Amino acid sequence: MVSPPPSSVLDLAPVVPVVVVEDAADAVPLARALVAGGLPAIEVTLRTPAAPDAIRAVADGVPGAVVGAGTVITPGQVADCVAAGARFLVSPGWTDALLEAMRASGLPFLPGVSTTTEVVALLERGVREMKFFPAQAAGGTAYLRSLAGPLPQARFCPTGGIGPASAPDYLALPNVGCVGGSWMLPPDAVAARDWARVERLAREAARLSAGARCR
């Protein structure tokens, strides 16, 4: 029996791994390592031809994983990701057409923003949960902190340039629900299929997020 999609992307896990899959055969062991390390929410980006098959494989073969699709930029991709079994959708930016397709999918989604105007425009359309991208280049924690006062109803998943050193500062902000990053997936570890190392780094990331919440 397929469980319903989550009600919110931001509440799935404090750290969401952003995954680029070159070989769909790696998707299941990679996802198992992340879940075992305490990071069940996994964003597979649509940057490679293997991505749809990777999403399908994780959705079908990794109990405990909540697999989503990232870098979704067209309504057609929304439909393809839903068919593949994605449980949430993430975009680097948004248009009205893309926003309506994501809304119509029935899945939770995070449209990307990097300016106050974009945030206000989404709030006007009834969207309160957003991806802040590219986080470091767009102003980082200082920018997000400045939004919390005038726009407290907006919540964010900052992604882009975030690592283990900066993640706690983001997670300590009142308007940040989670962060996205790929530091627990070093290219050399993935290329070597060193899933034990990925699991260890995922576990460290999960502990890091817990520590940030308790500061």
PDB file of C-alpha atoms in Angstrom:
ATOM      1  CA  MET A   1       0.000   0.000   0.000  1.00  0.00           C
ATOM      2  CA  VAL A   2       1.413   3.383  -1.023  1.00  0.00           C
ATOM      3  CA  SER A   3       1.426   5.888   1.821  1.00  0.00           C
ATOM      4  CA  PRO A   4       0.155   9.426   1.191  1.00  0.00           C
ATOM      5  CA  PRO A   5       2.644  12.180   0.380  1.00  0.00           C
ATOM      6  CA  PRO A   6       4.026  14.167   3.304  1.00  0.00           C
ATOM      7  CA  SER A   7       2.177  17.323   4.280  1.00  0.00           C
ATOM      8  CA  SER A   8       5.334  19.455   4.264  1.00  0.00           C
ATOM      9  CA  VAL A   9       8.779  19.109   2.750  1.00  0.00           C
ATOM     10  CA  LEU A  10      10.287  21.289   5.463  1.00  0.00           C
ATOM     11  CA  ASP A  11       9.263  18.925   8.233  1.00  0.00           C
ATOM     12  CA  LEU A  12      10.630  15.709   6.711  1.00  0.00           C
ATOM     13  CA  ALA A  13      14.188  16.163   7.987  1.00  0.00           C
ATOM     14  CA  PRO A  14      16.436  19.083   8.960  1.00  0.00           C
ATOM     15  CA  VAL A  15      18.923  18.155   6.217  1.00  0.00           C
ATOM     16  CA  VAL A  16      17.810  17.061   2.739  1.00  0.00           C
ATOM     17  CA  PRO A  17      20.562  15.474   0.627  1.00  0.00           C
ATOM     18  CA  VAL A  18      20.659  16.854  -2.915  1.00  0.00           C
ATOM     19  CA  VAL A  19      21.603  13.900  -5.098  1.00  0.00           C
ATOM     20  CA  VAL A  20      22.899  13.772  -8.669  1.00  0.00           C
ATOM     21  CA  VAL A  21      22.649  10.192  -9.945  1.00  0.00           C
ATOM     22  CA  GLU A  22      24.774   9.269 -12.953  1.00  0.00           C
ATOM     23  CA  ASP A  23      23.929   5.559 -12.863  1.00  0.00           C
ATOM     24  CA  ALA A  24      20.429   4.479 -11.797  1.00  0.00           C
ATOM     25  CA  ALA A  25      21.927   1.254 -10.418  1.00  0.00           C
ATOM     26  CA  ASP A  26      23.538   3.336  -7.658  1.00  0.00           C
ATOM     27  CA  ALA A  27      20.258   4.890  -6.530  1.00  0.00           C
ATOM     28  CA  VAL A  28      19.055   2.168  -4.167  1.00  0.00           C
ATOM     29  CA  PRO A  29      22.312   1.537  -2.250  1.00  0.00           C
ATOM     30  CA  LEU A  30      22.945   5.276  -2.061  1.00  0.00           C
ATOM     31  CA  ALA A  31      19.463   5.929  -0.689  1.00  0.00           C
ATOM     32  CA  ARG A  32      19.773   3.062   1.783  1.00  0.00           C
ATOM     33  CA  ALA A  33      22.981   4.594   3.111  1.00  0.00           C
ATOM     34  CA  LEU A  34      21.344   7.992   3.558  1.00  0.00           C
ATOM     35  CA  VAL A  35      18.302   6.529   5.311  1.00  0.00           C
ATOM     36  CA  ALA A  36      20.503   4.407   7.578  1.00  0.00           C
ATOM     37  CA  GLY A  37      22.419   7.568   8.475  1.00  0.00           C
ATOM     38  CA  GLY A  38      19.233   9.350   9.527  1.00  0.00           C
ATOM     39  CA  LEU A  39      18.431  11.368   6.389  1.00  0.00           C
ATOM     40  CA  PRO A  40      15.217   9.891   4.916  1.00  0.00           C
ATOM     41  CA  ALA A  41      14.228  12.813   2.669  1.00  0.00           C
ATOM     42  CA  ILE A  42      16.216  12.559  -0.575  1.00  0.00           C
ATOM     43  CA  GLU A  43      16.062  15.060  -3.443  1.00  0.00           C
ATOM     44  CA  VAL A  44      17.126  13.478  -6.736  1.00  0.00           C
ATOM     45  CA  THR A  45      17.867  16.264  -9.199  1.00  0.00           C
ATOM     46  CA  LEU A  46      16.800  16.083 -12.830  1.00  0.00           C
ATOM     47  CA  ARG A  47      20.303  16.891 -14.045  1.00  0.00           C
ATOM     48  CA  THR A  48      21.046  13.511 -15.605  1.00  0.00           C
ATOM     49  CA  PRO A  49      19.148  11.091 -17.863  1.00  0.00           C
ATOM     50  CA  ALA A  50      19.264   8.541 -15.031  1.00  0.00           C
ATOM     51  CA  ALA A  51      17.182  10.689 -12.661  1.00  0.00           C
ATOM     52  CA  PRO A  52      13.651   9.375 -13.458  1.00  0.00           C
ATOM     53  CA  ASP A  53      14.776   5.746 -13.180  1.00  0.00           C
ATOM     54  CA  ALA A  54      16.621   6.598  -9.956  1.00  0.00           C
ATOM     55  CA  ILE A  55      13.497   8.152  -8.441  1.00  0.00           C
ATOM     56  CA  ARG A  56      11.456   5.108  -9.447  1.00  0.00           C
ATOM     57  CA  ALA A  57      14.024   2.703  -8.005  1.00  0.00           C
ATOM     58  CA  VAL A  58      14.190   4.484  -4.645  1.00  0.00           C
ATOM     59  CA  ALA A  59      10.406   4.840  -4.431  1.00  0.00           C
ATOM     60  CA  ASP A  60       9.967   1.121  -5.082  1.00  0.00           C
ATOM     61  CA  GLY A  61      12.984  -0.311  -3.305  1.00  0.00           C
ATOM     62  CA  VAL A  62      13.947   1.709  -0.230  1.00  0.00           C
ATOM     63  CA  PRO A  63      11.523   1.515   2.702  1.00  0.00           C
ATOM     64  CA  GLY A  64      11.839   4.585   4.886  1.00  0.00           C
ATOM     65  CA  ALA A  65      13.007   6.850   2.082  1.00  0.00           C
ATOM     66  CA  VAL A  66      10.938   9.841   1.013  1.00  0.00           C
ATOM     67  CA  VAL A  67      12.239  10.523  -2.472  1.00  0.00           C
ATOM     68  CA  GLY A  68      11.633  13.828  -4.205  1.00  0.00           C
ATOM     69  CA  ALA A  69      12.570  15.421  -7.507  1.00  0.00           C
ATOM     70  CA  GLY A  70      14.706  18.540  -7.754  1.00  0.00           C
ATOM     71  CA  THR A  71      15.569  20.969 -10.526  1.00  0.00           C
ATOM     72  CA  VAL A  72      11.990  20.668 -11.767  1.00  0.00           C
ATOM     73  CA  ILE A  73      11.536  23.504 -14.261  1.00  0.00           C
ATOM     74  CA  THR A  74       8.653  22.515 -16.593  1.00  0.00           C
ATOM     75  CA  PRO A  75       5.093  21.251 -16.174  1.00  0.00           C
ATOM     76  CA  GLY A  76       6.074  18.204 -18.239  1.00  0.00           C
ATOM     77  CA  GLN A  77       8.759  17.305 -15.735  1.00  0.00           C
ATOM     78  CA  VAL A  78       6.198  17.557 -12.945  1.00  0.00           C
ATOM     79  CA  ALA A  79       4.069  14.908 -14.654  1.00  0.00           C
ATOM     80  CA  ASP A  80       7.080  12.673 -15.291  1.00  0.00           C
ATOM     81  CA  CYS A  81       8.220  12.899 -11.670  1.00  0.00           C
ATOM     82  CA  VAL A  82       4.771  12.062 -10.336  1.00  0.00           C
ATOM     83  CA  ALA A  83       4.660   9.028 -12.643  1.00  0.00           C
ATOM     84  CA  ALA A  84       8.097   7.941 -11.397  1.00  0.00           C
ATOM     85  CA  GLY A  85       6.935   7.969  -7.781  1.00  0.00           C
ATOM     86  CA  ALA A  86       8.316  11.259  -6.451  1.00  0.00           C
ATOM     87  CA  ARG A  87       6.859  12.265  -3.082  1.00  0.00           C
ATOM     88  CA  PHE A  88       7.784  15.962  -3.277  1.00  0.00           C
ATOM     89  CA  LEU A  89       8.956  18.500  -5.858  1.00  0.00           C
ATOM     90  CA  VAL A  90      11.642  21.199  -5.709  1.00  0.00           C
ATOM     91  CA  SER A  91      12.379  23.901  -8.288  1.00  0.00           C
ATOM     92  CA  PRO A  92      15.233  26.426  -8.481  1.00  0.00           C
ATOM     93  CA  GLY A  93      12.749  29.131  -9.500  1.00  0.00           C
ATOM     94  CA  TRP A  94       9.154  29.394 -10.593  1.00  0.00           C
ATOM     95  CA  THR A  95       6.663  30.656 -13.145  1.00  0.00           C
ATOM     96  CA  ASP A  96       2.885  30.685 -12.846  1.00  0.00           C
ATOM     97  CA  ALA A  97       2.627  27.695 -15.203  1.00  0.00           C
ATOM     98  CA  LEU A  98       5.147  25.667 -13.209  1.00  0.00           C
ATOM     99  CA  LEU A  99       3.551  26.671  -9.929  1.00  0.00           C
ATOM    100  CA  GLU A 100       0.111  25.544 -11.070  1.00  0.00           C
ATOM    101  CA  ALA A 101       1.479  22.224 -12.335  1.00  0.00           C
ATOM    102  CA  MET A 102       3.186  21.564  -9.011  1.00  0.00           C
ATOM    103  CA  ARG A 103       0.062  22.517  -7.100  1.00  0.00           C
ATOM    104  CA  ALA A 104      -2.106  20.279  -9.307  1.00  0.00           C
ATOM    105  CA  SER A 105       0.222  17.317  -8.691  1.00  0.00           C
ATOM    106  CA  GLY A 106      -1.076  16.955  -5.151  1.00  0.00           C
ATOM    107  CA  LEU A 107       2.493  16.683  -3.849  1.00  0.00           C
ATOM    108  CA  PRO A 108       4.173  19.099  -1.460  1.00  0.00           C
ATOM    109  CA  PHE A 109       6.523  21.403  -3.353  1.00  0.00           C
ATOM    110  CA  LEU A 110       9.150  24.076  -2.827  1.00  0.00           C
ATOM    111  CA  PRO A 111       9.359  26.758  -5.523  1.00  0.00           C
ATOM    112  CA  GLY A 112      12.690  28.560  -5.570  1.00  0.00           C
ATOM    113  CA  VAL A 113      13.151  32.216  -4.610  1.00  0.00           C
ATOM    114  CA  SER A 114      16.092  34.561  -4.139  1.00  0.00           C
ATOM    115  CA  THR A 115      14.407  37.975  -3.715  1.00  0.00           C
ATOM    116  CA  THR A 116      11.858  39.558  -1.420  1.00  0.00           C
ATOM    117  CA  THR A 117       9.585  40.289  -4.371  1.00  0.00           C
ATOM    118  CA  GLU A 118       9.470  36.589  -5.287  1.00  0.00           C
ATOM    119  CA  VAL A 119       8.642  35.677  -1.693  1.00  0.00           C
ATOM    120  CA  VAL A 120       5.784  38.195  -1.578  1.00  0.00           C
ATOM    121  CA  ALA A 121       4.493  36.985  -4.945  1.00  0.00           C
ATOM    122  CA  LEU A 122       4.333  33.408  -3.677  1.00  0.00           C
ATOM    123  CA  LEU A 123       2.658  34.450  -0.422  1.00  0.00           C
ATOM    124  CA  GLU A 124       0.068  36.254  -2.546  1.00  0.00           C
ATOM    125  CA  ARG A 125      -0.561  32.926  -4.323  1.00  0.00           C
ATOM    126  CA  GLY A 126      -0.979  31.045  -1.058  1.00  0.00           C
ATOM    127  CA  VAL A 127       2.472  29.424  -0.973  1.00  0.00           C
ATOM    128  CA  ARG A 128       4.313  29.698   2.340  1.00  0.00           C
ATOM    129  CA  GLU A 129       7.082  27.115   1.980  1.00  0.00           C
ATOM    130  CA  MET A 130       9.905  27.880  -0.446  1.00  0.00           C
ATOM    131  CA  LYS A 131      13.419  26.974  -1.486  1.00  0.00           C
ATOM    132  CA  PHE A 132      15.941  29.793  -1.017  1.00  0.00           C
ATOM    133  CA  PHE A 133      18.447  29.421  -3.848  1.00  0.00           C
ATOM    134  CA  PRO A 134      21.322  29.961  -4.370  1.00  0.00           C
ATOM    135  CA  ALA A 135      21.515  30.469  -0.638  1.00  0.00           C
ATOM    136  CA  GLN A 136      25.090  31.601  -0.087  1.00  0.00           C
ATOM    137  CA  ALA A 137      25.268  33.705  -3.250  1.00  0.00           C
ATOM    138  CA  ALA A 138      21.862  35.296  -2.614  1.00  0.00           C
ATOM    139  CA  GLY A 139      22.740  36.654   0.825  1.00  0.00           C
ATOM    140  CA  GLY A 140      22.945  33.655   3.128  1.00  0.00           C
ATOM    141  CA  THR A 141      21.811  33.735   6.725  1.00  0.00           C
ATOM    142  CA  ALA A 142      21.870  37.538   6.926  1.00  0.00           C
ATOM    143  CA  TYR A 143      19.328  37.816   4.118  1.00  0.00           C
ATOM    144  CA  LEU A 144      17.015  35.163   5.553  1.00  0.00           C
ATOM    145  CA  ARG A 145      17.234  36.703   9.021  1.00  0.00           C
ATOM    146  CA  SER A 146      16.183  40.050   7.577  1.00  0.00           C
ATOM    147  CA  LEU A 147      13.077  38.442   6.034  1.00  0.00           C
ATOM    148  CA  ALA A 148      11.886  36.895   9.286  1.00  0.00           C
ATOM    149  CA  GLY A 149      10.612  40.200  10.694  1.00  0.00           C
ATOM    150  CA  PRO A 150       8.424  41.532   7.858  1.00  0.00           C
ATOM    151  CA  LEU A 151       7.531  38.100   6.392  1.00  0.00           C
ATOM    152  CA  PRO A 152       7.304  35.661   9.318  1.00  0.00           C
ATOM    153  CA  GLN A 153       4.750  33.503   7.505  1.00  0.00           C
ATOM    154  CA  ALA A 154       7.333  32.402   4.915  1.00  0.00           C
ATOM    155  CA  ARG A 155       9.467  29.316   5.665  1.00  0.00           C
ATOM    156  CA  PHE A 156      12.504  28.233   3.707  1.00  0.00           C
ATOM    157  CA  CYS A 157      14.787  25.404   2.701  1.00  0.00           C
ATOM    158  CA  PRO A 158      18.052  27.175   1.802  1.00  0.00           C
ATOM    159  CA  THR A 159      20.171  25.293  -0.742  1.00  0.00           C
ATOM    160  CA  GLY A 160      23.317  26.211  -2.623  1.00  0.00           C
ATOM    161  CA  GLY A 161      26.796  26.467  -1.159  1.00  0.00           C
ATOM    162  CA  ILE A 162      25.817  25.102   2.260  1.00  0.00           C
ATOM    163  CA  GLY A 163      28.160  22.720   4.067  1.00  0.00           C
ATOM    164  CA  PRO A 164      28.614  21.254   7.538  1.00  0.00           C
ATOM    165  CA  ALA A 165      30.194  24.467   8.841  1.00  0.00           C
ATOM    166  CA  SER A 166      27.371  26.778   7.732  1.00  0.00           C
ATOM    167  CA  ALA A 167      24.347  24.459   8.091  1.00  0.00           C
ATOM    168  CA  PRO A 168      23.927  25.044  11.865  1.00  0.00           C
ATOM    169  CA  ASP A 169      23.692  28.820  11.345  1.00  0.00           C
ATOM    170  CA  TYR A 170      20.885  28.348   8.822  1.00  0.00           C
ATOM    171  CA  LEU A 171      19.047  25.789  10.948  1.00  0.00           C
ATOM    172  CA  ALA A 172      19.103  28.142  13.938  1.00  0.00           C
ATOM    173  CA  LEU A 173      16.997  30.726  12.054  1.00  0.00           C
ATOM    174  CA  PRO A 174      13.276  30.821  12.944  1.00  0.00           C
ATOM    175  CA  ASN A 175      12.153  30.836   9.302  1.00  0.00           C
ATOM    176  CA  VAL A 176      14.285  27.880   8.181  1.00  0.00           C
ATOM    177  CA  GLY A 177      12.730  24.420   8.334  1.00  0.00           C
ATOM    178  CA  CYS A 178      15.564  22.472   6.719  1.00  0.00           C
ATOM    179  CA  VAL A 179      18.613  22.898   4.519  1.00  0.00           C
ATOM    180  CA  GLY A 180      19.619  21.143   1.325  1.00  0.00           C
ATOM    181  CA  GLY A 181      23.150  20.089   0.535  1.00  0.00           C
ATOM    182  CA  SER A 182      25.386  17.457  -0.984  1.00  0.00           C
ATOM    183  CA  TRP A 183      28.364  17.451   1.375  1.00  0.00           C
ATOM    184  CA  MET A 184      27.441  13.969   2.641  1.00  0.00           C
ATOM    185  CA  LEU A 185      27.838  12.698  -0.949  1.00  0.00           C
ATOM    186  CA  PRO A 186      31.467  13.377  -1.955  1.00  0.00           C
ATOM    187  CA  PRO A 187      31.934  12.586  -5.660  1.00  0.00           C
ATOM    188  CA  ASP A 188      34.846  10.265  -4.930  1.00  0.00           C
ATOM    189  CA  ALA A 189      32.800   8.252  -2.422  1.00  0.00           C
ATOM    190  CA  VAL A 190      29.900   7.915  -4.854  1.00  0.00           C
ATOM    191  CA  ALA A 191      32.230   6.984  -7.725  1.00  0.00           C
ATOM    192  CA  ALA A 192      33.853   4.311  -5.533  1.00  0.00           C
ATOM    193  CA  ARG A 193      30.437   3.172  -4.288  1.00  0.00           C
ATOM    194  CA  ASP A 194      31.695   3.669  -0.751  1.00  0.00           C
ATOM    195  CA  TRP A 195      28.237   3.564   0.810  1.00  0.00           C
ATOM    196  CA  ALA A 196      29.657   3.069   4.301  1.00  0.00           C
ATOM    197  CA  ARG A 197      31.333   6.471   4.036  1.00  0.00           C
ATOM    198  CA  VAL A 198      28.111   8.050   2.753  1.00  0.00           C
ATOM    199  CA  GLU A 199      26.220   6.560   5.699  1.00  0.00           C
ATOM    200  CA  ARG A 200      28.813   7.904   8.148  1.00  0.00           C
ATOM    201  CA  LEU A 201      28.658  11.396   6.669  1.00  0.00           C
ATOM    202  CA  ALA A 202      24.859  11.281   6.658  1.00  0.00           C
ATOM    203  CA  ARG A 203      24.865  10.333  10.330  1.00  0.00           C
ATOM    204  CA  GLU A 204      27.185  13.256  11.088  1.00  0.00           C
ATOM    205  CA  ALA A 205      24.844  15.582   9.173  1.00  0.00           C
ATOM    206  CA  ALA A 206      21.836  14.320  11.112  1.00  0.00           C
ATOM    207  CA  ARG A 207      23.617  14.943  14.409  1.00  0.00           C
ATOM    208  CA  LEU A 208      24.703  18.377  13.221  1.00  0.00           C
ATOM    209  CA  SER A 209      21.127  19.385  12.539  1.00  0.00           C
ATOM    210  CA  ALA A 210      19.976  18.157  15.935  1.00  0.00           C
ATOM    211  CA  GLY A 211      22.716  20.203  17.575  1.00  0.00           C
ATOM    212  CA  ALA A 212      21.708  23.306  15.668  1.00  0.00           C
ATOM    213  CA  ARG A 213      18.151  23.048  16.973  1.00  0.00           C
ATOM    214  CA  CYS A 214      19.335  22.831  20.545  1.00  0.00           C
ATOM    215  CA  ARG A 215      21.638  25.830  20.558  1.00  0.00           C
TER     216      ARG A 215
END
